[in-house]
Backbone as numpy.savetxt, mean C-alpha at the origin, in Angstrom:
# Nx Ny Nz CAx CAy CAz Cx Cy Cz
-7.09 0.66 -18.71 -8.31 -0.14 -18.64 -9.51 0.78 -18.80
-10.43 0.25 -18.48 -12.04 0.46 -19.17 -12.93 1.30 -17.50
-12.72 2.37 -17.66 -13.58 2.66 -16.74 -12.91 2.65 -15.30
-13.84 2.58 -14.06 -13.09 2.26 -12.88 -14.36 1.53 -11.64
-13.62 1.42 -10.27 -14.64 0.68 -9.62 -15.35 1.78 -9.05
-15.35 2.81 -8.84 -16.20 3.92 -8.27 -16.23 5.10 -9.39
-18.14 5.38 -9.38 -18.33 6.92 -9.98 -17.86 8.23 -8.93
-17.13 8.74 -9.87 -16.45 10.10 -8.98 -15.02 10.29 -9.28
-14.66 8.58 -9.36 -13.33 8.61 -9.01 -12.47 9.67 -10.56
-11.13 10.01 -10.51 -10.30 9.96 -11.73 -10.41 9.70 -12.42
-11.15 10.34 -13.86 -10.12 9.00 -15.14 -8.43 8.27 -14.98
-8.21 6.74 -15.49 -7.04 6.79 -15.31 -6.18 7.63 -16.19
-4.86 7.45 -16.15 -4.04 8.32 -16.83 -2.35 8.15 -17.25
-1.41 8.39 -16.92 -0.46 8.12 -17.39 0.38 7.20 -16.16
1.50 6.25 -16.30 1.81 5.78 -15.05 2.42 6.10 -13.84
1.89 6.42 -12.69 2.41 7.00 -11.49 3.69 6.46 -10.97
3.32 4.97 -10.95 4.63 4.12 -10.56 4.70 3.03 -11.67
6.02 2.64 -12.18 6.89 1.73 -13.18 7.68 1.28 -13.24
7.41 0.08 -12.92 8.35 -1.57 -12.62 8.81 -2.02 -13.92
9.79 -1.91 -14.46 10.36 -2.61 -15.25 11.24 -3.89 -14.72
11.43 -4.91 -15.29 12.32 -6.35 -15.34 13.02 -5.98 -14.15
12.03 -5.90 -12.94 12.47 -6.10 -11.54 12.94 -7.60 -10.69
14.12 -7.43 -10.73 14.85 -8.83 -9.57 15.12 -8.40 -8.50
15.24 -9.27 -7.47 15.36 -9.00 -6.45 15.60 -10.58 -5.96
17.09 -10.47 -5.49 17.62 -12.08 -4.69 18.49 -12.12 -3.65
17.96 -12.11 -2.88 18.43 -12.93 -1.38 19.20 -14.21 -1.25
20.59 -13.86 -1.48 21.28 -14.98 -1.71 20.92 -15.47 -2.99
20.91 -17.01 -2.25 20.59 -18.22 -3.83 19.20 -17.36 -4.14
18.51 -16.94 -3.42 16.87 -17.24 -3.28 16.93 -16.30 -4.43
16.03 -16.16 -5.27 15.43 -15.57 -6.72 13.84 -15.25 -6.01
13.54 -14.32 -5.38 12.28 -13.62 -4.78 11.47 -13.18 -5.78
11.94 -12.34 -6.93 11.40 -11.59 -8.12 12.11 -11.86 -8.88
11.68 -12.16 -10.25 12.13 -12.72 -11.56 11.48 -12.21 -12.36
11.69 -10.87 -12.27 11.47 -10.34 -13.70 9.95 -9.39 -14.15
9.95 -8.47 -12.85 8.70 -8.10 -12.71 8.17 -7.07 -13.35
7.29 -6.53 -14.05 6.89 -5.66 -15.21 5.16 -5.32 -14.34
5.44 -3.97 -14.13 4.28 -3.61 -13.66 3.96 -2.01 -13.62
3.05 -1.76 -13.48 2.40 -0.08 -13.57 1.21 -0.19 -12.68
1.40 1.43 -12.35 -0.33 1.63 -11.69 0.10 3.59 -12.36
-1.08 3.21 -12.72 -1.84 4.74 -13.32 -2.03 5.65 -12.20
-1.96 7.01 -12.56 -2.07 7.45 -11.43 -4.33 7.98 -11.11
-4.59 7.87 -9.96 -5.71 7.59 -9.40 -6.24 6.27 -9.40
-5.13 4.80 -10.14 -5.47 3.57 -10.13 -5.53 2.54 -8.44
-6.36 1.81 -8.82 -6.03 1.22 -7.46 -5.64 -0.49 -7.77
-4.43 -0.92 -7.51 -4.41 -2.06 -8.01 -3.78 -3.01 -6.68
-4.48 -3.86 -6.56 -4.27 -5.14 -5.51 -3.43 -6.23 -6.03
-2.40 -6.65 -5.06 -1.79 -8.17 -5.80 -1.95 -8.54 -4.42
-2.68 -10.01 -5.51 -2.97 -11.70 -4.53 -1.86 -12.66 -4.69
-1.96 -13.56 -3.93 -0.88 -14.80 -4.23 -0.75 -15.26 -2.99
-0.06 -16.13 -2.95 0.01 -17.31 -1.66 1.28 -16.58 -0.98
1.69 -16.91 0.53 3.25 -16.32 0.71 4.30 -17.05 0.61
5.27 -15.67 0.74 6.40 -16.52 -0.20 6.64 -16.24 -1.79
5.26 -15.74 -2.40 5.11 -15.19 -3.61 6.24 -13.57 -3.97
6.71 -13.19 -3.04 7.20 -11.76 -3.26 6.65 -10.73 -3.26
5.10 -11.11 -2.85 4.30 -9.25 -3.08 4.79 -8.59 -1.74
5.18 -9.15 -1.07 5.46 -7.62 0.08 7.26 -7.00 -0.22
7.84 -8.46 -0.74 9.97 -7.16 -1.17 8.87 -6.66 -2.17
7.87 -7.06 -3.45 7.93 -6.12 -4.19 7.37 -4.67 -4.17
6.34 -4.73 -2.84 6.11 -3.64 -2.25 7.88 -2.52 -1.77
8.58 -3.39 -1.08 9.81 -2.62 -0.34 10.45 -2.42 -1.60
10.61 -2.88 -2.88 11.39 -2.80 -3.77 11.21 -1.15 -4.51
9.78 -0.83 -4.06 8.88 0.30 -4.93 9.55 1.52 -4.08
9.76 1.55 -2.78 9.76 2.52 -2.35 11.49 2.59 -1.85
11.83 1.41 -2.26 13.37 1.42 -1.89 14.48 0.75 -0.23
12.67 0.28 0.09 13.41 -0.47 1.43 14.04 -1.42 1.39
13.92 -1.83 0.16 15.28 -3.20 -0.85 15.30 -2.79 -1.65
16.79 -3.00 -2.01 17.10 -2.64 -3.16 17.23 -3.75 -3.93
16.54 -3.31 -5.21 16.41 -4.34 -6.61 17.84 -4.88 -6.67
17.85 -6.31 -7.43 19.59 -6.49 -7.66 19.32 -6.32 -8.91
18.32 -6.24 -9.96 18.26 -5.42 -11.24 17.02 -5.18 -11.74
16.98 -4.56 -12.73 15.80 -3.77 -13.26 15.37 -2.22 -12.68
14.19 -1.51 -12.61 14.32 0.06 -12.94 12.99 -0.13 -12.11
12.98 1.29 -11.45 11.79 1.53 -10.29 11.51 3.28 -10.27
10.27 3.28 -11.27 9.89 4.90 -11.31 8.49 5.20 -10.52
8.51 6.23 -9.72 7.53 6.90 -9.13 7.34 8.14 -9.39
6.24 8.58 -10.12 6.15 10.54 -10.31 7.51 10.32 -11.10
7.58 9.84 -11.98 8.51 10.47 -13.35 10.15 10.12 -13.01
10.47 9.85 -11.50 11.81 9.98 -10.87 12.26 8.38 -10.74
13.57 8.25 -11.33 13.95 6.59 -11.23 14.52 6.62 -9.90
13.80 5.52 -9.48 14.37 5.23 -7.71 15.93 4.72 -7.60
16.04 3.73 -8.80 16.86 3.04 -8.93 18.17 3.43 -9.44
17.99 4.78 -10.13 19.42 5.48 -10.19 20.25 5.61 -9.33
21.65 5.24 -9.20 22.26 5.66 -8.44 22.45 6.69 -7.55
22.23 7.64 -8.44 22.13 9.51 -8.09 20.88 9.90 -7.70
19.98 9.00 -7.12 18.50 9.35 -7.19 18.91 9.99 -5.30
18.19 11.14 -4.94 18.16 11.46 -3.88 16.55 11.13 -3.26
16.80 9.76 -3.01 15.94 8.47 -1.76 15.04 9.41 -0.78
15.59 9.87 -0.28 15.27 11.05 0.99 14.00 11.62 0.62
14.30 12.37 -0.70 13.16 13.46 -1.35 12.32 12.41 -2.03
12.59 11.27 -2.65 11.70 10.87 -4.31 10.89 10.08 -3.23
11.73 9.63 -1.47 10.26 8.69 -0.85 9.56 9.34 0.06
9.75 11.18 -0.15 8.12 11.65 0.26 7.00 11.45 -1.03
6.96 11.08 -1.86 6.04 11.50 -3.02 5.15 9.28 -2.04
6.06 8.65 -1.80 5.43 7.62 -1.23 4.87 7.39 -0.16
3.63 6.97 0.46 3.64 6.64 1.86 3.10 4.88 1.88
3.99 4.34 3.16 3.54 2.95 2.74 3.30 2.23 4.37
2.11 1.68 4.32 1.47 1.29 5.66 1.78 0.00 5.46
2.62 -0.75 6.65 3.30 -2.23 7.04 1.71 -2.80 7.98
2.11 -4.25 8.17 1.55 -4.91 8.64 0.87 -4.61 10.18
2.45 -4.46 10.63 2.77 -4.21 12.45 2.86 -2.76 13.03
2.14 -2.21 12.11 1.67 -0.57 12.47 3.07 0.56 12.60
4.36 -0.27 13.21 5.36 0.57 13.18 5.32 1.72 13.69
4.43 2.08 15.02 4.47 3.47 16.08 5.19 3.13 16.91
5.42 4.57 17.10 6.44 4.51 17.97 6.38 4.97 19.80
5.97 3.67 20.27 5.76 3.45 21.45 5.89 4.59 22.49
6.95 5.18 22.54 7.25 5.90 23.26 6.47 7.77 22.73
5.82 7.55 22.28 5.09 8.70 21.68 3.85 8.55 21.66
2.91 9.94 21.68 1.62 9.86 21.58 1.53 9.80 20.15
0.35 9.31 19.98 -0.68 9.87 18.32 -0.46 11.00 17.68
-0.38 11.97 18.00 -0.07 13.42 17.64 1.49 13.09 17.44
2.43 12.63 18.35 3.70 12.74 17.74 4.38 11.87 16.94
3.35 10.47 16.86 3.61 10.11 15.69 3.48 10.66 14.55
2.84 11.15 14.47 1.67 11.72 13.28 3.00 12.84 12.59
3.34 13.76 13.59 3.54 14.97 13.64 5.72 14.86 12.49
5.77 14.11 13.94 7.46 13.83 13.62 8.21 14.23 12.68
7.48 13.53 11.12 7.99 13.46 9.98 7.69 14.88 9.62
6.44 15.30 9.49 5.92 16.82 9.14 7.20 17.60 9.85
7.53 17.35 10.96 8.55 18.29 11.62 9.70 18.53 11.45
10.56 17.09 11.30 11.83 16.79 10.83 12.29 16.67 9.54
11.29 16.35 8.89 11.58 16.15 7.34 11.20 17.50 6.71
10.40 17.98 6.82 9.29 18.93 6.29 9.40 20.14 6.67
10.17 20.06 7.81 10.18 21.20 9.06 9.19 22.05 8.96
8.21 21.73 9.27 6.91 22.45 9.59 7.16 23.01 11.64
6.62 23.69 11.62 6.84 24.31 12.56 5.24 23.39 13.26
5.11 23.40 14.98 4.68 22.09 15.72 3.15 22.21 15.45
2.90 23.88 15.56 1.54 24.16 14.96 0.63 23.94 14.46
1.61 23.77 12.99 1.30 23.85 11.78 0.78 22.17 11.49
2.08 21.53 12.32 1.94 20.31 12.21 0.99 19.63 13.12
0.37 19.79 13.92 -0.40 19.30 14.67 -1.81 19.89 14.31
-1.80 20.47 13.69 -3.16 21.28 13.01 -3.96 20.01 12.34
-2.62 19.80 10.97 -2.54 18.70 10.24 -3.23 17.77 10.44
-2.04 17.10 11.42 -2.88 15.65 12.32 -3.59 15.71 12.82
-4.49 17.13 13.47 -5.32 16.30 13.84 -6.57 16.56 12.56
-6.32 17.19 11.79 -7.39 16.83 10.63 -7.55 15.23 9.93
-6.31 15.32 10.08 -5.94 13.16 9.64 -6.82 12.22 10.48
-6.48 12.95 12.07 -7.43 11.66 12.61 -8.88 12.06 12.66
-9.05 13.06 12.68 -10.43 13.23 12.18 -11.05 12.57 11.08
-10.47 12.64 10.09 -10.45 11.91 8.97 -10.42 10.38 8.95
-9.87 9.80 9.63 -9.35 8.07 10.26 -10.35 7.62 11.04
-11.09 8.27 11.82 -11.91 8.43 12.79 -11.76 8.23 14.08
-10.06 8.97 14.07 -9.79 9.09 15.95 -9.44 10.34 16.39
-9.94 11.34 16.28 -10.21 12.49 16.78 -9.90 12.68 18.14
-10.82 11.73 18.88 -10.58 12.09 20.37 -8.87 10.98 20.68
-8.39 10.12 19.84 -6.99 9.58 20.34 -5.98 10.65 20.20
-5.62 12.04 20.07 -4.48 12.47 19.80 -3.47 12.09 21.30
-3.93 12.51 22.08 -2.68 12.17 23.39 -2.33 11.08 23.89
-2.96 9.92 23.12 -2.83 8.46 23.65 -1.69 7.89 23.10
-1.25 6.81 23.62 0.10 6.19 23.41 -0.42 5.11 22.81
0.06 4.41 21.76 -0.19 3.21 20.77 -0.58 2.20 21.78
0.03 1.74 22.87 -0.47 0.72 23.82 -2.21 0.95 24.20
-2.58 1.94 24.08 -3.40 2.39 24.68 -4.60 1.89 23.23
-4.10 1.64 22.40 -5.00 1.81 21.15 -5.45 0.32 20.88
-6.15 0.01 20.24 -6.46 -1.30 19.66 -5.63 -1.56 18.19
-5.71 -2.67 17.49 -4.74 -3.14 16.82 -5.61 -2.24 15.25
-6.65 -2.10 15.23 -7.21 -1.60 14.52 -6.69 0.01 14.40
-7.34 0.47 15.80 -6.92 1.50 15.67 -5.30 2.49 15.57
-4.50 1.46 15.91 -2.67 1.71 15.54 -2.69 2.02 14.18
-3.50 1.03 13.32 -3.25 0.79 12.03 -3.60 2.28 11.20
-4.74 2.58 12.00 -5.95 4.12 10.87 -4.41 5.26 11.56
-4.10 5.04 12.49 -3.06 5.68 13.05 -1.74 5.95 11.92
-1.32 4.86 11.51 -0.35 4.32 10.90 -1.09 4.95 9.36
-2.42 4.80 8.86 -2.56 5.55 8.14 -2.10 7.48 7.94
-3.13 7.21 8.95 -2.99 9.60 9.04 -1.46 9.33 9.10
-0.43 8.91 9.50 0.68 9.06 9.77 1.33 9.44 8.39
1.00 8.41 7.53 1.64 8.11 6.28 0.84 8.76 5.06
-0.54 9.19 5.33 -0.86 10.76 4.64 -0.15 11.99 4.80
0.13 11.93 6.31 1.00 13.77 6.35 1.34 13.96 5.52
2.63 13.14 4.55 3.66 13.57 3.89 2.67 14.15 2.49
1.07 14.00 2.64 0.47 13.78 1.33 1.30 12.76 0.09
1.65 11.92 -0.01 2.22 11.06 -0.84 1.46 11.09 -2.14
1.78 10.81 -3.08 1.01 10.88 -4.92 0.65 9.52 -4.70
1.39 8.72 -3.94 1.40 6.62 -3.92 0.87 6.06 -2.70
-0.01 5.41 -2.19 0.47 4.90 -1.01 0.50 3.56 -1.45
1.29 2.80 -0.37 1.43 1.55 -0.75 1.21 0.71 0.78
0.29 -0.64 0.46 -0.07 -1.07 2.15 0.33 -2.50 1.43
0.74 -2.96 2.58 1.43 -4.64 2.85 0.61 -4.92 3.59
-0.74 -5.82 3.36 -0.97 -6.97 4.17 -1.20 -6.29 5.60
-2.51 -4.68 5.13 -2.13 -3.94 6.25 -3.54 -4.24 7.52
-4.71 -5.42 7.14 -5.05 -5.77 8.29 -5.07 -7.18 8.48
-3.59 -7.67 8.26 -2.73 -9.06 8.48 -3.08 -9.45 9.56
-2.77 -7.99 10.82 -2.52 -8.60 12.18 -3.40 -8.01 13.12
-4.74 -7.79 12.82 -5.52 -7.43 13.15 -6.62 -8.60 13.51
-7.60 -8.93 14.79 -8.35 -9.47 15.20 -9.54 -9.25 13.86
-10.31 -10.10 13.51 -11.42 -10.27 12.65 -12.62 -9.16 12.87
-12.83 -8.85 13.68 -13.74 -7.63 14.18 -13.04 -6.16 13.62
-11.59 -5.97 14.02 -11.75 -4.74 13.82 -10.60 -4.38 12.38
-11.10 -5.61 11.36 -10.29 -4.93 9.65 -11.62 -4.13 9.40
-12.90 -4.39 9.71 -13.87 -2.98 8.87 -13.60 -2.03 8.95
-12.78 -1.48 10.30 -12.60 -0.06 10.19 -11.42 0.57 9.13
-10.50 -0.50 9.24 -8.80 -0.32 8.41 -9.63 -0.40 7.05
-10.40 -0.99 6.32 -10.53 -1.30 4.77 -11.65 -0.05 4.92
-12.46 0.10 5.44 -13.24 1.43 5.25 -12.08 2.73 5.12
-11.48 3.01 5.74 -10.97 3.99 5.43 -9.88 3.90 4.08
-9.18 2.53 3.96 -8.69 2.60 2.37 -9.72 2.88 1.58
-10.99 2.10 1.32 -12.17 2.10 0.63 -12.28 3.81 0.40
-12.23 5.07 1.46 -12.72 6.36 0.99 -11.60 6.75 0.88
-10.15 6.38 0.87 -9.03 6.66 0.05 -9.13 6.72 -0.96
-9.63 5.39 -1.65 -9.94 4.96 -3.02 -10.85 6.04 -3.64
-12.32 6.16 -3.05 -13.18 6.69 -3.31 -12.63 8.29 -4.01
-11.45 8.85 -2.96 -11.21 9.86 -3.15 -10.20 9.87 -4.19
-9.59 9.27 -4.75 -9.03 9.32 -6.30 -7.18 8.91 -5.56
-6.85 8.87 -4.45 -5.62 8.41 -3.51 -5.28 6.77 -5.29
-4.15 7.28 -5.61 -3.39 6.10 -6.33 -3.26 4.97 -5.07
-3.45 3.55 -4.98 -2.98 2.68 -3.96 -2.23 1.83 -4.88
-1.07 0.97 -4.12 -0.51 -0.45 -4.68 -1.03 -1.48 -3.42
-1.42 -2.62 -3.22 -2.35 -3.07 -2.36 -2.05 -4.46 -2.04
-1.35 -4.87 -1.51 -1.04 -5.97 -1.10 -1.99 -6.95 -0.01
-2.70 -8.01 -0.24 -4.40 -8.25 0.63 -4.78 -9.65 -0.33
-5.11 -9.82 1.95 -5.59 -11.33 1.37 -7.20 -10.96 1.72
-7.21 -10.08 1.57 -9.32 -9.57 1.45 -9.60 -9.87 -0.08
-10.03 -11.24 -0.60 -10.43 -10.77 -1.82 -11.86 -9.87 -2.10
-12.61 -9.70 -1.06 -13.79 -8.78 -0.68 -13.35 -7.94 -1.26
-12.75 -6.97 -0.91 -11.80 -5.90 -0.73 -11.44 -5.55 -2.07
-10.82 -6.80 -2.83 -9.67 -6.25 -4.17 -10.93 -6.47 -5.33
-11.93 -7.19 -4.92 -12.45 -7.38 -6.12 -13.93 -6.58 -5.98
-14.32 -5.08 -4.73 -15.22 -4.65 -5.13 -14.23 -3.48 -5.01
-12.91 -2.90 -4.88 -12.34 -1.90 -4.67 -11.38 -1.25 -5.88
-10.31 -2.07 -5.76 -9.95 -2.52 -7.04 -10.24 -2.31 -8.75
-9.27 -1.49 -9.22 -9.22 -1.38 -10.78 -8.65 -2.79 -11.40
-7.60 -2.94 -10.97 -6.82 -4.36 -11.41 -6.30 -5.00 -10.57
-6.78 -6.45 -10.71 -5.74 -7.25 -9.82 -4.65 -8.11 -10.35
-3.54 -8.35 -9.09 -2.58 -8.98 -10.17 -2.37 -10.03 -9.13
-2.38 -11.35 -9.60 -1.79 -12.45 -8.85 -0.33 -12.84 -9.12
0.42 -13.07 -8.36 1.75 -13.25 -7.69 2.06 -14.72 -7.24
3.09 -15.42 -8.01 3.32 -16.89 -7.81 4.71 -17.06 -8.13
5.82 -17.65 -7.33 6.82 -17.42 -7.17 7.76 -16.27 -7.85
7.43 -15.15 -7.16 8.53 -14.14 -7.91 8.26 -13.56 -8.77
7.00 -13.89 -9.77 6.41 -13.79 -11.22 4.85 -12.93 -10.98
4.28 -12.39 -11.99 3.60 -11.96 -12.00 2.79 -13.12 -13.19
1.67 -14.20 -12.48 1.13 -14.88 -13.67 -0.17 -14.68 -14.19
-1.27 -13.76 -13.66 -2.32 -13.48 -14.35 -2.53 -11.75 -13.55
-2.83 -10.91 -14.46 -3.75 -9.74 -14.20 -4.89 -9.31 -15.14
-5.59 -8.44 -13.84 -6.92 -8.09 -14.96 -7.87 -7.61 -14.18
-8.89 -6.93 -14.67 -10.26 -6.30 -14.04 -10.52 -7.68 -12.63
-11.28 -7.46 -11.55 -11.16 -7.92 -10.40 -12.11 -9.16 -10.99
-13.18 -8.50 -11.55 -14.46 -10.04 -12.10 -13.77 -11.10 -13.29
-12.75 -10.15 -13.80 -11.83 -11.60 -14.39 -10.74 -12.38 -13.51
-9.73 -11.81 -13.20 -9.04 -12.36 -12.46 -9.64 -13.43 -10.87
-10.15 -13.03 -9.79 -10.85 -13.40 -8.97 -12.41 -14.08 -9.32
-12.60 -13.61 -10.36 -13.88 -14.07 -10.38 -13.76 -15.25 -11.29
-13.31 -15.32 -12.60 -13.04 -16.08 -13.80 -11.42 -16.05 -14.10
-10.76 -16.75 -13.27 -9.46 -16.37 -13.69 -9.21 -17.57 -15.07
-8.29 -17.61 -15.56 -7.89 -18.43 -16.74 -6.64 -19.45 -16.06
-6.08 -18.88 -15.71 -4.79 -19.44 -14.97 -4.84 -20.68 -14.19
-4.58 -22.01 -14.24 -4.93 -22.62 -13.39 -4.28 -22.88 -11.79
-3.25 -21.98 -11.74 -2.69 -21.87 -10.64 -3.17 -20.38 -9.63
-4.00 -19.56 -10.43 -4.80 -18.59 -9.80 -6.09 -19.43 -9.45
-6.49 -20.69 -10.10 -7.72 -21.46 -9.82 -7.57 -22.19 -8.30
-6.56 -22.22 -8.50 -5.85 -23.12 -7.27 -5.53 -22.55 -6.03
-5.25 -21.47 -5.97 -4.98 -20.30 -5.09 -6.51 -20.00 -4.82
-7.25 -19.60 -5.41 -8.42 -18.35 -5.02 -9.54 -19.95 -4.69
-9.52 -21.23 -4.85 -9.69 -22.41 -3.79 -9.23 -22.50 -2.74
-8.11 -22.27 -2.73 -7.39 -22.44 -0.94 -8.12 -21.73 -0.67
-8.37 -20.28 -0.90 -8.74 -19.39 0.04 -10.31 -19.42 0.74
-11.15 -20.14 -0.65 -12.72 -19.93 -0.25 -12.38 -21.19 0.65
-11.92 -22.27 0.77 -11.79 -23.14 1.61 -11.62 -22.66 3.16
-10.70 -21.91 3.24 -9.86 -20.89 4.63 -11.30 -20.21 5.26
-11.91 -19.93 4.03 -13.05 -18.98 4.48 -14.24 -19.47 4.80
C-alpha cells in the first residue's frame, strides 16, 4: 500500500507473516474457509467483524495455538505449518496478547515478565529483570514490579501482559480483542501503548472492536464474516466508505452500540 498512518514509521516491505488458503474446522463447524492474508513487516493491520467471524482461531492459527486443518502459515520466512517446523523456536519471533491477560497469579510482575527470558532464553535473573523492568517503564508501571496481578487493575494486567510478551522482542505481535475485558475508563491506557508500538515501527496483527483505534492506527483493515475474509483496504475505505454491503451492516451495528 501507499504510504502509512504515522510519519516516522517504516516504509512497508516484504511479508513478515503469510496466510495462504487457511482452514480451520472444529468438527462440522468450517471457522475459516479459505483465508489469504499478509502483513508487511512494520505494517499494522486490524481485522473487524461481528463474533463468531473467526478473527481470534485466526489469530491462534498464526502462531500455532490451533492448528490449521489446511493451508500454510509463514512468519519471518519459517513455515509454521510444516511438520518439521520446530514451534518452540519459530514462536519466539511471535508475541501475542489474549483478552484475559493470562498472568500468572501466583507471581509478581517482575516474574511474570521475567520467566520466559529465564526458561526459554536462559538469561541469567539479572539480566532478566534489568529487562523488565525497562518494559514496565516503558508500559508505564515502573513502580508495579513486586505486585501480584490481583493487586493490579484490569488495565493494568493487560500493559503487564504487554512488557511480558515484548521480552521475547518478537518481529510480530499479535493482540485478540486485547481491551475486550477491560472497564471503559481504563482501554486509553492499553491502546496508548499499542498506538507507540505502532508509532515505533512494532509489525501488529490486531484483532478490535475500537474502530477509533483501527481506523486512525491502522495501515489496513480487513473485515471478517463467517470464516472469510470479505472486504480489505486503507482504514478511510474500508470503515469509512466500505463497498461491501455486509461491512455496511456491521460498521451500523456498531455506531448504533455506540
Amino acid at each position: 500500500m501507499d504510504g502509512t498512518a504515522f510519519e516516522g514509521r517504516p516504509a512497508l516491505s516484504e511479508p513478515l507473516v503469510r496466510i495462504e488458503a487457511l482452514h480451520k474446522r472444529f468438527g462440522s463447524n468450517h471457522v475459516l474457509c479459505g483465508i489469504d492474508l499478509y502483513v508487511t513487516r512494520g505494517e499494522v493491520v486490524c481485522i473487524i467483524g461481528p463474533s463468531g467471524s473467526g478473527k481470534s482461531t485466526l489469530l491462534r492459527c498464526v502462531n500455532m495455538l490451533e492448528t490449521p486443518s489446511d493451508g500454510r502459515v509463514f512468519v519471518d520466512g519459517i513455515e509454521l505449518t510444516d511438520p518439521d517446523c520446530d514451534l518452540d523456536r519459530a514462536r519466539t519471533s511471535t508475541g501475542m496478547v489474549f483478552q484475559s491477560f493470562n498472568l500468572f497469579a501466583h507471581m509478581s510482575v517482575l516474574d511474570n515478565i521475567t520467566i520466559a527470558l529465564r526458561k526459554v532464553l536462559r538469561q541469567d535473573r539479572s539480566a532478566a529483570e534489568a529487562k523488565a523492568q525497562k518494559l514496565l517503564t516503558r508500559v508505564g508501571l515502573a513502580e508495579k514490579a513486586t505486585a501480584y496481578p490481583a493487586q493490579l487493575s484490569g488495565g493494568q494486567q493487560q500493559r503487564v501482559a504487554i512488557a511480558r510478551a515484548l521480552a521475547m522482542e518478537p518481529k510480530v505481535m499479535l493482540f485478540d480483542e486485547a481491551t475486550s475485558a477491560l472497564d471503559p475508563e481504563l482501554v486509553g491506557d492499553v491502546l496508548r501503548v499499542m498506538r507507540e508500538l505502532a508509532e515505533e515501527g512494532m509489525t501488529m496483527l490486531v484483532v478490535t472492536h475500537e474502530m477509533d483505534f483501527a481506523r486512525g492506527v491502522a495501515d489496513r483493515v480487513v473485515f471478517m464474516d463467517s470464516g472469510a475474509v470479505v472486504e480489505e483496504g486503507h482504514p478511510d475505505q474500508v470503515i469509512g466508505n466500505p463497498r461491501e454491503e455486509r461491512t455496511k451492516r456491521f460498521l451500523a451495528n456498531v455506531r448504533k452500540r455506540d
